[in-house]
């Protein structure tokens, strides 16, 4: 794929930024009812990109009412095949406008253009296509019934209803579409609340949703702050389900908010994922695997491999390779084609990550390696950092940092059970990685590690593989068949013949 963008696309994106921003409610572009707006910032230089409406509870009210009306009306009459066709159309429109979407994502989030154009935007289109296939394949069963007499028993999978999607800022478009796609396939209607740090691609997506021909009210998009628009959506009595991606702390707030009407919840929360490198690992795979696992997206990935356990026999060679990558990474503004990792999303995140590094050093950790970053400018940069001499009580080892900070530990002669216990010594359980050439050790560790995804010798995200968390990393699974079924209710019908 050609990852360069032309000046005319950049000009189009800038022209789009200059136009007044509105929210999509009931198929119309509207301002916030209270009239408020807030700025969205370019993390590469701290400048204001544009203002977007500050949606509040009143706008959530309108959006939920529109979604309910569409669910009970127009959307219900659309056949599964027609839903799938609209989803394919939307995927094609995303492909058509991919360069503009990628530029907006890069400006708003900070991620390198090569990532937004090469991964985030195509992932979004792919998630639509994958899930479009499910629209015609969600069905019940006819289990045999053993009651006396003659019976027909069958099950039906029905759409759960009106869904609230509350998404994070680390992969704004891919994660929003990752929620819209399966819920559209299931036949739901929805209100999307993008993160306040990164609302732009959701609004641009709204234009494409319009163009793809979805009936008004099927997808509503409300921009706003978490504690205003997000909280109103999570607590709304006519929302049947909330699907949330974000921190464990906010996830617990959502659980409490959802209790009012016992709405269904899917929660994709934080992680502190272990990476185990065995003495027989292929270092040609392990070195890039460990480095990408923590530095990709500037470490702002919920599955980031932030706790490394490497056998003493290969520790020095492994660290030499990973440190060379940390030092060699080009950190800069996302629009610069040579940039490999961008800034953090906000000044708040920058302060948070720097605070963690300081706290680790204050508690006795040492910097094994640190990369370069343009730290004296206005952007929210943090240098890729590898910490040694960390122990399990330190906050850097226990808590999710959501930045490019790796805690590296070596081990000697540990059994697989001991290694798994180290890996599991966390309140999280989102993902884990193992590097080994021993097939038996790989599968034994895969079964002993309590995490929703275990990657052996590398790996990424595939829409067919369910992803989600054990323990405090979340509830439920996204992607795959399970990722569609979370947007359904299961009904049993029993017929006396
Ligand atoms: P992070 O800690 O990574 O910034 P958050 O968990 O704070 O992520 O935010 C993820 C999403 O949750 C965002 O869309 C944010 O606006 C939303 N959010 C934040 N606070 C609340 C809340 N109290 N109720 C509902 N949504 C919220």
Short mmCIF file of C-alpha atoms and ligand atoms in Angstrom, two decimals:
data_model
loop_
_atom_site.label_atom_id
_atom_site.label_comp_id
_atom_site.label_asym_id
_atom_site.label_seq_id
_atom_site.Cartn_x
_atom_site.Cartn_y
_atom_site.Cartn_z
CA UNK A 1 0.00 0.00 0.00
CA UNK A 2 1.20 3.48 -0.81
CA UNK A 3 1.41 5.28 2.52
CA UNK A 4 2.11 8.77 1.24
CA UNK A 5 -0.68 11.32 1.10
CA UNK A 6 -0.90 14.15 -1.31
CA UNK A 7 -1.13 17.82 -0.44
CA UNK A 8 -4.64 18.03 -1.86
CA UNK A 9 -5.86 15.45 0.70
CA UNK A 10 -4.17 17.42 3.46
CA UNK A 11 -5.90 20.54 2.16
CA UNK A 12 -9.26 18.71 2.15
CA UNK A 13 -8.72 17.58 5.74
CA UNK A 14 -7.80 21.12 6.78
CA UNK A 15 -10.89 22.49 4.98
CA UNK A 16 -13.04 19.92 6.82
CA UNK A 17 -11.49 21.03 10.13
CA UNK A 18 -12.36 24.64 9.35
CA UNK A 19 -16.07 23.90 8.89
CA UNK A 20 -18.33 24.16 11.99
CA UNK A 21 -18.74 20.81 13.75
CA UNK A 22 -22.12 19.36 14.58
CA UNK A 23 -23.37 16.08 16.06
CA UNK A 24 -25.44 13.44 14.28
CA UNK A 25 -28.83 12.91 15.93
CA UNK A 26 -31.79 11.34 14.13
CA UNK A 27 -30.12 11.77 10.75
CA UNK A 28 -29.61 15.51 11.21
CA UNK A 29 -26.50 17.52 12.05
CA UNK A 30 -27.20 19.51 15.18
CA UNK A 31 -25.47 21.70 17.74
CA UNK A 32 -25.46 20.85 21.44
CA UNK A 33 -28.78 21.83 22.96
CA UNK A 34 -27.01 23.87 25.64
CA UNK A 35 -24.91 25.48 22.90
CA UNK A 36 -21.54 24.56 24.39
CA UNK A 37 -18.39 23.47 22.58
CA UNK A 38 -14.86 22.37 23.48
CA UNK A 39 -11.56 22.38 21.65
CA UNK A 40 -9.78 19.33 20.38
CA UNK A 41 -6.00 19.57 20.45
CA UNK A 42 -3.16 18.41 18.17
CA UNK A 43 -0.89 16.49 20.57
CA UNK A 44 2.12 17.03 18.29
CA UNK A 45 2.24 20.75 19.09
CA UNK A 46 -0.57 21.55 21.54
CA UNK A 47 -2.42 23.70 18.99
CA UNK A 48 -6.21 23.78 18.72
CA UNK A 49 -7.53 21.83 15.73
CA UNK A 50 -11.16 22.91 16.01
CA UNK A 51 -14.10 23.09 18.41
CA UNK A 52 -16.73 20.37 18.63
CA UNK A 53 -20.14 20.43 20.32
CA UNK A 54 -20.16 19.77 24.05
CA UNK A 55 -23.04 17.32 24.19
CA UNK A 56 -24.78 16.95 27.55
CA UNK A 57 -27.57 14.85 29.06
CA UNK A 58 -30.13 16.77 26.95
CA UNK A 59 -28.40 15.66 23.73
CA UNK A 60 -28.08 12.08 24.98
CA UNK A 61 -31.82 12.23 25.64
CA UNK A 62 -32.53 13.26 22.03
CA UNK A 63 -30.09 10.70 20.64
CA UNK A 64 -31.49 7.81 22.69
CA UNK A 65 -35.05 8.77 21.67
CA UNK A 66 -33.97 8.76 18.00
CA UNK A 67 -32.27 5.39 18.41
CA UNK A 68 -35.38 3.95 20.08
CA UNK A 69 -37.63 5.28 17.32
CA UNK A 70 -35.39 3.76 14.65
CA UNK A 71 -35.19 0.47 16.53
CA UNK A 72 -38.97 0.18 16.78
CA UNK A 73 -39.51 1.49 13.27
CA UNK A 74 -37.39 1.80 10.13
CA UNK A 75 -34.43 -0.37 11.17
CA UNK A 76 -36.60 -3.31 12.17
CA UNK A 77 -37.95 -3.50 8.61
CA UNK A 78 -34.48 -3.68 7.05
CA UNK A 79 -33.59 -7.28 6.24
CA UNK A 80 -30.31 -8.78 7.49
CA UNK A 81 -29.01 -8.90 3.90
CA UNK A 82 -29.84 -5.22 3.41
CA UNK A 83 -28.06 -4.39 6.70
CA UNK A 84 -25.02 -6.26 5.46
CA UNK A 85 -25.10 -4.36 2.16
CA UNK A 86 -25.14 -1.01 3.99
CA UNK A 87 -22.21 -2.12 6.11
CA UNK A 88 -20.25 -3.08 2.99
CA UNK A 89 -21.10 0.28 1.46
CA UNK A 90 -19.81 2.04 4.58
CA UNK A 91 -16.58 0.01 4.38
CA UNK A 92 -16.16 1.12 0.76
CA UNK A 93 -16.69 4.75 1.71
CA UNK A 94 -14.05 4.40 4.44
CA UNK A 95 -11.68 2.98 1.81
CA UNK A 96 -12.50 5.83 -0.55
CA UNK A 97 -11.77 8.50 2.09
CA UNK A 98 -9.00 6.61 3.87
CA UNK A 99 -6.30 9.23 3.43
CA UNK A 100 -8.48 12.03 4.81
CA UNK A 101 -9.64 9.87 7.72
CA UNK A 102 -6.03 8.92 8.45
CA UNK A 103 -4.90 12.55 8.48
CA UNK A 104 -7.70 13.51 10.87
CA UNK A 105 -6.83 10.57 13.13
CA UNK A 106 -3.17 11.52 13.12
CA UNK A 107 -3.90 15.18 13.86
CA UNK A 108 -6.32 14.38 16.67
CA UNK A 109 -4.59 11.41 18.33
CA UNK A 110 -0.95 12.00 17.39
CA UNK A 111 -0.29 8.54 15.95
CA UNK A 112 2.01 8.34 12.91
CA UNK A 113 0.28 8.61 9.56
CA UNK A 114 1.84 5.29 8.53
CA UNK A 115 -0.12 3.69 11.41
CA UNK A 116 -3.44 5.48 10.90
CA UNK A 117 -3.28 4.92 7.13
CA UNK A 118 -1.74 1.46 7.23
CA UNK A 119 -3.63 0.03 10.20
CA UNK A 120 -6.40 2.00 11.92
CA UNK A 121 -8.42 2.99 8.86
CA UNK A 122 -8.13 -0.34 6.99
CA UNK A 123 -8.94 -2.18 10.25
CA UNK A 124 -12.13 -0.14 10.53
CA UNK A 125 -13.20 -1.09 7.00
CA UNK A 126 -12.25 -4.71 7.61
CA UNK A 127 -14.27 -4.89 10.83
CA UNK A 128 -17.33 -3.75 8.90
CA UNK A 129 -16.82 -6.38 6.22
CA UNK A 130 -16.16 -9.16 8.71
CA UNK A 131 -19.25 -8.30 10.76
CA UNK A 132 -21.42 -7.73 7.69
CA UNK A 133 -21.08 -11.47 7.12
CA UNK A 134 -22.66 -12.16 10.51
CA UNK A 135 -25.82 -10.15 9.78
CA UNK A 136 -27.27 -13.08 7.80
CA UNK A 137 -25.85 -15.77 10.08
CA UNK A 138 -27.11 -14.89 13.54
CA UNK A 139 -29.69 -17.52 14.33
CA UNK A 140 -31.11 -19.72 17.04
CA UNK A 141 -31.30 -23.48 17.41
CA UNK A 142 -33.95 -26.19 17.69
CA UNK A 143 -32.94 -28.21 20.75
CA UNK A 144 -34.81 -31.50 21.30
CA UNK A 145 -37.55 -31.20 23.97
CA UNK A 146 -38.23 -34.10 26.40
CA UNK A 147 -41.42 -32.90 28.06
CA UNK A 148 -44.36 -35.33 27.90
CA UNK A 149 -46.36 -34.83 24.71
CA UNK A 150 -45.31 -33.33 21.39
CA UNK A 151 -43.37 -30.10 21.37
CA UNK A 152 -41.37 -27.79 19.20
CA UNK A 153 -38.72 -25.81 21.05
CA UNK A 154 -36.54 -23.26 19.36
CA UNK A 155 -34.33 -20.30 20.25
CA UNK A 156 -34.06 -16.92 18.60
CA UNK A 157 -31.29 -14.34 18.78
CA UNK A 158 -32.82 -10.89 18.81
CA UNK A 159 -31.03 -7.52 18.82
CA UNK A 160 -30.52 -6.27 22.38
CA UNK A 161 -32.02 -2.89 21.45
CA UNK A 162 -30.52 0.58 21.87
CA UNK A 163 -26.80 0.45 22.58
CA UNK A 164 -24.51 3.13 24.00
CA UNK A 165 -20.95 2.91 22.73
CA UNK A 166 -18.41 4.76 24.86
CA UNK A 167 -14.96 4.56 23.33
CA UNK A 168 -11.40 5.46 24.23
CA UNK A 169 -8.95 7.72 22.41
CA UNK A 170 -6.09 5.35 21.58
CA UNK A 171 -7.59 3.95 18.36
CA UNK A 172 -10.61 6.23 17.92
CA UNK A 173 -11.92 5.19 14.51
CA UNK A 174 -10.98 1.51 14.65
CA UNK A 175 -12.45 1.15 18.11
CA UNK A 176 -15.66 3.05 17.31
CA UNK A 177 -16.23 0.97 14.17
CA UNK A 178 -15.22 -2.15 16.12
CA UNK A 179 -18.31 -1.49 18.26
CA UNK A 180 -20.67 -0.16 15.60
CA UNK A 181 -20.08 -3.04 13.18
CA UNK A 182 -21.17 -6.04 15.30
CA UNK A 183 -24.08 -4.12 16.83
CA UNK A 184 -25.30 -3.09 13.37
CA UNK A 185 -24.96 -6.70 12.22
CA UNK A 186 -27.08 -7.78 15.19
CA UNK A 187 -29.78 -5.26 14.26
CA UNK A 188 -29.31 -2.77 17.11
CA UNK A 189 -29.51 1.02 16.97
CA UNK A 190 -26.99 3.11 18.83
CA UNK A 191 -25.50 6.25 20.29
CA UNK A 192 -21.74 6.62 19.91
CA UNK A 193 -19.85 8.84 22.37
CA UNK A 194 -16.26 9.24 21.21
CA UNK A 195 -13.55 10.22 23.71
CA UNK A 196 -13.29 13.98 24.26
CA UNK A 197 -9.60 13.88 23.32
CA UNK A 198 -10.33 12.45 19.85
CA UNK A 199 -13.81 13.22 18.50
CA UNK A 200 -12.92 14.01 14.89
CA UNK A 201 -12.92 10.72 13.00
CA UNK A 202 -16.24 9.78 14.64
CA UNK A 203 -17.82 12.93 13.19
CA UNK A 204 -16.26 12.30 9.78
CA UNK A 205 -17.52 8.71 10.00
CA UNK A 206 -20.99 10.11 10.69
CA UNK A 207 -20.95 11.76 7.27
CA UNK A 208 -20.11 8.42 5.67
CA UNK A 209 -22.86 6.67 7.67
CA UNK A 210 -25.28 9.22 6.21
CA UNK A 211 -23.96 8.60 2.72
CA UNK A 212 -24.13 4.81 3.10
CA UNK A 213 -27.91 5.07 3.50
CA UNK A 214 -28.54 3.98 7.08
CA UNK A 215 -32.00 5.18 8.17
CA UNK A 216 -32.03 8.24 10.48
CA UNK A 217 -31.49 7.40 14.14
CA UNK A 218 -29.76 4.04 13.59
CA UNK A 219 -26.38 5.57 14.44
CA UNK A 220 -26.31 8.77 16.48
CA UNK A 221 -23.06 10.47 17.42
CA UNK A 222 -22.79 12.74 20.45
CA UNK A 223 -19.48 14.39 21.27
CA UNK A 224 -18.86 15.50 24.84
CA UNK A 225 -17.08 14.91 28.09
CA UNK A 226 -17.14 11.57 29.86
CA UNK A 227 -18.63 12.86 33.07
CA UNK A 228 -21.40 14.68 31.15
CA UNK A 229 -22.43 12.93 27.94
CA UNK A 230 -20.77 9.62 28.83
CA UNK A 231 -22.30 9.44 32.29
CA UNK A 232 -25.77 10.33 30.93
CA UNK A 233 -25.52 7.54 28.36
CA UNK A 234 -24.31 4.97 30.91
CA UNK A 235 -27.15 5.82 33.29
CA UNK A 236 -29.96 6.24 30.74
CA UNK A 237 -33.01 4.11 31.54
CA UNK A 238 -33.92 3.49 27.90
CA UNK A 239 -30.47 2.27 26.85
CA UNK A 240 -30.46 -1.53 26.80
CA UNK A 241 -26.71 -2.03 26.70
CA UNK A 242 -23.47 -0.13 27.03
CA UNK A 243 -20.26 -1.22 25.41
CA UNK A 244 -17.33 0.61 26.97
CA UNK A 245 -13.63 0.76 26.25
CA UNK A 246 -11.47 2.68 28.69
CA UNK A 247 -9.85 2.55 32.07
CA UNK A 248 -10.77 0.07 34.80
CA UNK A 249 -11.50 3.01 37.09
CA UNK A 250 -14.19 4.44 34.75
CA UNK A 251 -15.38 0.90 33.98
CA UNK A 252 -16.36 0.54 37.65
CA UNK A 253 -18.25 3.86 37.48
CA UNK A 254 -20.10 2.56 34.41
CA UNK A 255 -21.07 -0.61 36.28
CA UNK A 256 -22.64 1.48 39.02
CA UNK A 257 -24.39 3.75 36.51
CA UNK A 258 -25.78 0.74 34.64
CA UNK A 259 -27.36 -0.73 37.76
CA UNK A 260 -30.40 1.58 37.52
CA UNK A 261 -32.01 -0.41 34.70
CA UNK A 262 -29.63 -3.39 34.84
CA UNK A 263 -28.52 -2.66 31.30
CA UNK A 264 -26.20 -5.20 29.73
CA UNK A 265 -22.52 -4.30 29.74
CA UNK A 266 -19.44 -5.16 27.80
CA UNK A 267 -16.30 -3.69 29.31
CA UNK A 268 -12.89 -3.62 27.65
CA UNK A 269 -10.63 -2.19 30.34
CA UNK A 270 -7.00 -1.86 31.29
CA UNK A 271 -4.12 -4.30 31.30
CA UNK A 272 -0.61 -4.89 32.56
CA UNK A 273 0.28 -7.64 30.17
CA UNK A 274 3.20 -9.97 30.81
CA UNK A 275 5.73 -11.01 28.16
CA UNK A 276 7.69 -14.19 28.89
CA UNK A 277 10.84 -14.91 26.90
CA UNK A 278 12.18 -18.44 27.38
CA UNK A 279 15.87 -19.34 26.96
CA UNK A 280 15.10 -21.19 23.70
CA UNK A 281 13.25 -18.22 22.14
CA UNK A 282 14.12 -17.06 18.63
CA UNK A 283 15.50 -13.61 19.41
CA UNK A 284 14.87 -12.47 15.83
CA UNK A 285 11.19 -12.73 16.71
CA UNK A 286 11.39 -11.83 20.39
CA UNK A 287 13.33 -8.56 19.99
CA UNK A 288 10.86 -6.85 17.61
CA UNK A 289 7.97 -8.55 19.42
CA UNK A 290 8.96 -7.15 22.82
CA UNK A 291 9.79 -3.69 21.40
CA UNK A 292 6.60 -3.32 19.32
CA UNK A 293 4.59 -4.79 22.16
CA UNK A 294 5.39 -1.81 24.37
CA UNK A 295 6.35 1.02 22.02
CA UNK A 296 3.66 0.69 19.32
CA UNK A 297 1.15 3.57 19.51
CA UNK A 298 3.52 5.11 22.11
CA UNK A 299 2.45 2.38 24.52
CA UNK A 300 -1.17 3.59 24.47
CA UNK A 301 -2.55 0.12 23.86
CA UNK A 302 -4.61 -1.76 26.44
CA UNK A 303 -2.82 -5.01 25.56
CA UNK A 304 0.69 -3.42 25.69
CA UNK A 305 3.30 -5.91 26.91
CA UNK A 306 4.54 -3.82 29.82
CA UNK A 307 6.01 -6.48 32.15
CA UNK A 308 8.89 -8.43 30.60
CA UNK A 309 10.19 -11.64 32.19
CA UNK A 310 13.21 -12.94 30.27
CA UNK A 311 15.47 -15.87 31.11
CA UNK A 312 18.92 -14.84 32.37
CA UNK A 313 20.63 -16.85 29.60
CA UNK A 314 19.24 -14.55 26.89
CA UNK A 315 18.43 -11.45 28.97
CA UNK A 316 21.47 -9.39 27.92
CA UNK A 317 21.16 -10.20 24.21
CA UNK A 318 17.44 -9.55 24.27
CA UNK A 319 17.84 -6.26 26.11
CA UNK A 320 20.63 -5.16 23.76
CA UNK A 321 18.24 -5.62 20.85
CA UNK A 322 15.21 -4.03 22.52
CA UNK A 323 17.29 -1.11 23.83
CA UNK A 324 18.69 -0.52 20.33
CA UNK A 325 15.11 -0.32 19.05
CA UNK A 326 14.10 2.06 21.85
CA UNK A 327 17.03 4.33 21.04
CA UNK A 328 16.55 4.07 17.28
CA UNK A 329 12.83 4.84 17.13
CA UNK A 330 12.07 8.11 15.43
CA UNK A 331 9.71 9.92 17.81
CA UNK A 332 7.99 12.93 16.29
CA UNK A 333 4.88 14.51 14.83
CA UNK A 334 2.56 11.98 13.21
CA UNK A 335 2.35 13.82 9.90
CA UNK A 336 6.13 13.59 9.41
CA UNK A 337 6.52 10.51 7.17
CA UNK A 338 9.70 9.44 8.99
CA UNK A 339 7.98 9.31 12.39
CA UNK A 340 7.70 5.85 13.92
CA UNK A 341 6.00 6.76 17.18
CA UNK A 342 4.11 9.93 17.96
CA UNK A 343 3.34 11.98 21.06
CA UNK A 344 1.01 10.87 23.83
CA UNK A 345 -2.57 11.98 23.32
CA UNK A 346 -2.64 14.82 25.85
CA UNK A 347 -0.64 16.87 28.32
CA UNK A 348 -2.46 14.97 31.08
CA UNK A 349 -1.21 11.64 29.75
CA UNK A 350 2.29 13.05 29.34
CA UNK A 351 2.35 14.18 32.98
CA UNK A 352 0.92 10.85 34.08
CA UNK A 353 3.53 8.76 32.25
CA UNK A 354 6.40 11.00 33.37
CA UNK A 355 5.07 10.72 36.93
CA UNK A 356 5.20 6.93 36.74
CA UNK A 357 8.78 6.94 35.47
CA UNK A 358 9.80 9.31 38.28
CA UNK A 359 8.03 7.23 40.90
CA UNK A 360 9.79 4.08 39.65
CA UNK A 361 13.19 5.78 39.85
CA UNK A 362 12.42 7.19 43.31
CA UNK A 363 11.62 3.67 44.49
CA UNK A 364 14.92 2.28 43.22
CA UNK A 365 14.35 1.29 39.59
CA UNK A 366 17.07 2.09 37.04
CA UNK A 367 16.82 3.18 33.42
CA UNK A 368 18.24 0.38 31.28
CA UNK A 369 17.68 2.36 28.10
CA UNK A 370 15.87 5.45 26.95
CA UNK A 371 15.17 6.74 23.46
CA UNK A 372 15.14 10.23 22.07
CA UNK A 373 12.08 12.48 21.90
CA UNK A 374 11.56 16.17 21.14
CA UNK A 375 10.99 16.97 24.82
CA UNK A 376 11.64 20.71 24.76
CA UNK A 377 8.87 21.58 22.29
CA UNK A 378 5.16 22.09 22.89
CA UNK A 379 4.14 18.50 21.91
CA UNK A 380 3.22 15.82 24.45
CA UNK A 381 6.24 13.58 23.88
CA UNK A 382 7.77 10.98 26.16
CA UNK A 383 10.92 9.01 25.32
CA UNK A 384 10.62 5.21 25.06
CA UNK A 385 11.96 3.94 28.38
CA UNK A 386 13.09 0.56 29.71
CA UNK A 387 13.26 0.19 33.48
CA UNK A 388 15.31 -2.44 35.32
CA UNK A 389 15.42 -3.40 39.02
CA UNK A 390 11.67 -3.07 39.44
CA UNK A 391 9.87 -5.17 42.02
CA UNK A 392 6.28 -6.25 42.38
CA UNK A 393 5.29 -3.60 44.95
CA UNK A 394 6.25 -0.68 42.68
CA UNK A 395 3.44 1.22 40.97
CA UNK A 396 5.31 0.93 37.63
CA UNK A 397 5.05 -2.86 37.88
CA UNK A 398 1.49 -2.97 39.22
CA UNK A 399 -0.44 -0.22 37.47
CA UNK A 400 -1.30 0.42 33.85
CA UNK A 401 0.94 3.27 32.64
CA UNK A 402 -0.46 3.54 29.08
CA UNK A 403 2.85 4.87 27.81
CA UNK A 404 6.11 3.56 26.27
CA UNK A 405 7.53 2.22 29.54
CA UNK A 406 8.73 -1.37 29.88
CA UNK A 407 9.62 -3.04 33.21
CA UNK A 408 12.22 -5.71 32.45
CA UNK A 409 13.02 -8.55 34.86
CA UNK A 410 15.24 -11.62 34.40
CA UNK A 411 14.61 -15.06 35.84
CA UNK A 412 16.69 -18.22 36.45
CA UNK A 413 15.48 -21.80 36.40
CA UNK A 414 11.83 -21.03 37.13
CA UNK A 415 9.25 -23.76 36.55
CA UNK A 416 6.39 -23.04 34.16
CA UNK A 417 4.05 -22.85 37.15
CA UNK A 418 6.29 -20.25 38.80
CA UNK A 419 6.46 -18.27 35.58
CA UNK A 420 2.71 -18.38 35.15
CA UNK A 421 2.31 -17.25 38.77
CA UNK A 422 4.54 -14.22 38.04
CA UNK A 423 2.56 -13.46 34.90
CA UNK A 424 -0.70 -13.77 36.82
CA UNK A 425 0.49 -11.59 39.69
CA UNK A 426 -1.71 -8.68 38.60
CA UNK A 427 -5.30 -7.54 39.00
CA UNK A 428 -5.54 -7.46 35.20
CA UNK A 429 -5.90 -10.26 32.65
CA UNK A 430 -6.21 -8.82 29.17
CA UNK A 431 -3.33 -10.34 27.21
CA UNK A 432 0.03 -12.09 27.47
CA UNK A 433 2.89 -12.99 25.15
CA UNK A 434 5.23 -15.95 25.22
CA UNK A 435 8.35 -16.38 23.11
CA UNK A 436 9.71 -19.93 22.97
CA UNK A 437 10.55 -22.60 20.43
CA UNK A 438 9.32 -25.35 22.77
CA UNK A 439 5.81 -26.30 21.65
CA UNK A 440 4.89 -27.95 24.95
CA UNK A 441 6.03 -24.98 27.07
CA UNK A 442 4.09 -22.61 24.81
CA UNK A 443 0.81 -24.48 25.20
CA UNK A 444 1.30 -25.15 28.90
CA UNK A 445 1.87 -21.45 29.55
CA UNK A 446 -1.10 -20.56 27.31
CA UNK A 447 -3.34 -22.68 29.52
CA UNK A 448 -1.88 -21.47 32.84
CA UNK A 449 -1.94 -17.73 32.13
CA UNK A 450 -5.20 -16.04 33.11
CA UNK A 451 -5.70 -13.62 30.24
CA UNK A 452 -8.21 -13.20 27.42
CA UNK A 453 -5.56 -13.47 24.71
CA UNK A 454 -2.23 -15.31 24.74
CA UNK A 455 0.13 -14.66 21.85
CA UNK A 456 2.86 -17.16 21.09
CA UNK A 457 5.90 -15.85 19.19
CA UNK A 458 4.09 -12.73 17.97
CA UNK A 459 0.61 -11.73 16.93
CA UNK A 460 -1.90 -8.96 16.46
CA UNK A 461 -5.65 -8.45 16.41
CA UNK A 462 -7.89 -10.37 14.07
CA UNK A 463 -11.62 -9.64 13.83
CA UNK A 464 -12.38 -13.36 14.06
CA UNK A 465 -10.67 -13.88 17.43
CA UNK A 466 -12.62 -12.87 20.54
CA UNK A 467 -10.70 -10.39 22.69
CA UNK A 468 -11.38 -9.23 26.22
CA UNK A 469 -10.34 -9.53 29.77
CA UNK A 470 -10.13 -11.89 32.70
CA UNK A 471 -10.28 -10.33 36.17
CA UNK A 472 -10.38 -6.51 36.23
CA UNK A 473 -9.62 -6.20 32.51
CA UNK A 474 -13.29 -6.41 31.66
CA UNK A 475 -16.51 -8.25 31.02
CA UNK A 476 -17.37 -10.09 27.83
CA UNK A 477 -15.54 -10.48 24.55
CA UNK A 478 -15.44 -8.35 21.44
CA UNK A 479 -14.78 -9.71 17.90
CA UNK A 480 -15.64 -13.10 16.51
CA UNK A 481 -19.06 -14.72 16.90
CA UNK A 482 -19.10 -13.78 20.60
CA UNK A 483 -18.52 -10.17 19.61
CA UNK A 484 -21.83 -10.15 17.71
CA UNK A 485 -23.73 -12.25 20.23
CA UNK A 486 -23.02 -9.69 22.98
CA UNK A 487 -25.44 -7.42 21.09
CA UNK A 488 -28.26 -9.98 21.17
CA UNK A 489 -30.78 -11.38 23.63
CA UNK A 490 -31.54 -15.09 23.51
CA UNK A 491 -35.20 -16.09 23.49
CA UNK A 492 -36.63 -19.60 23.89
CA UNK A 493 -39.97 -20.42 22.26
CA UNK A 494 -41.85 -23.53 23.31
CA UNK A 495 -44.81 -24.70 21.20
CA UNK A 496 -47.24 -27.43 22.24
CA UNK A 497 -48.01 -29.38 19.10
P1 LIG B 1 -8.59 7.05 29.79
O1 LIG B 1 -8.36 6.86 31.26
O2 LIG B 1 -7.87 6.10 28.95
O3 LIG B 1 -8.56 8.48 29.36
P2 LIG B 1 -11.32 6.85 30.27
O4 LIG B 1 -11.69 5.57 30.87
O5 LIG B 1 -11.21 8.06 31.15
O6 LIG B 1 -10.03 6.61 29.49
O7 LIG B 1 -12.29 7.25 29.09
C1 LIG B 1 -12.77 6.35 28.14
C2 LIG B 1 -14.12 6.84 27.68
O8 LIG B 1 -14.99 6.92 28.81
C3 LIG B 1 -14.13 8.24 27.07
O9 LIG B 1 -15.06 8.27 26.00
C4 LIG B 1 -14.61 9.09 28.21
O10 LIG B 1 -15.25 10.27 27.77
C5 LIG B 1 -15.60 8.18 28.87
N1 LIG B 1 -15.89 8.49 30.28
C6 LIG B 1 -15.08 9.09 31.19
N2 LIG B 1 -15.70 9.22 32.37
C7 LIG B 1 -16.95 8.71 32.23
C8 LIG B 1 -18.08 8.55 33.08
N3 LIG B 1 -18.06 8.96 34.35
N4 LIG B 1 -19.18 7.96 32.58
C9 LIG B 1 -19.23 7.52 31.31
N5 LIG B 1 -18.19 7.66 30.44
C10 LIG B 1 -17.06 8.24 30.89
#
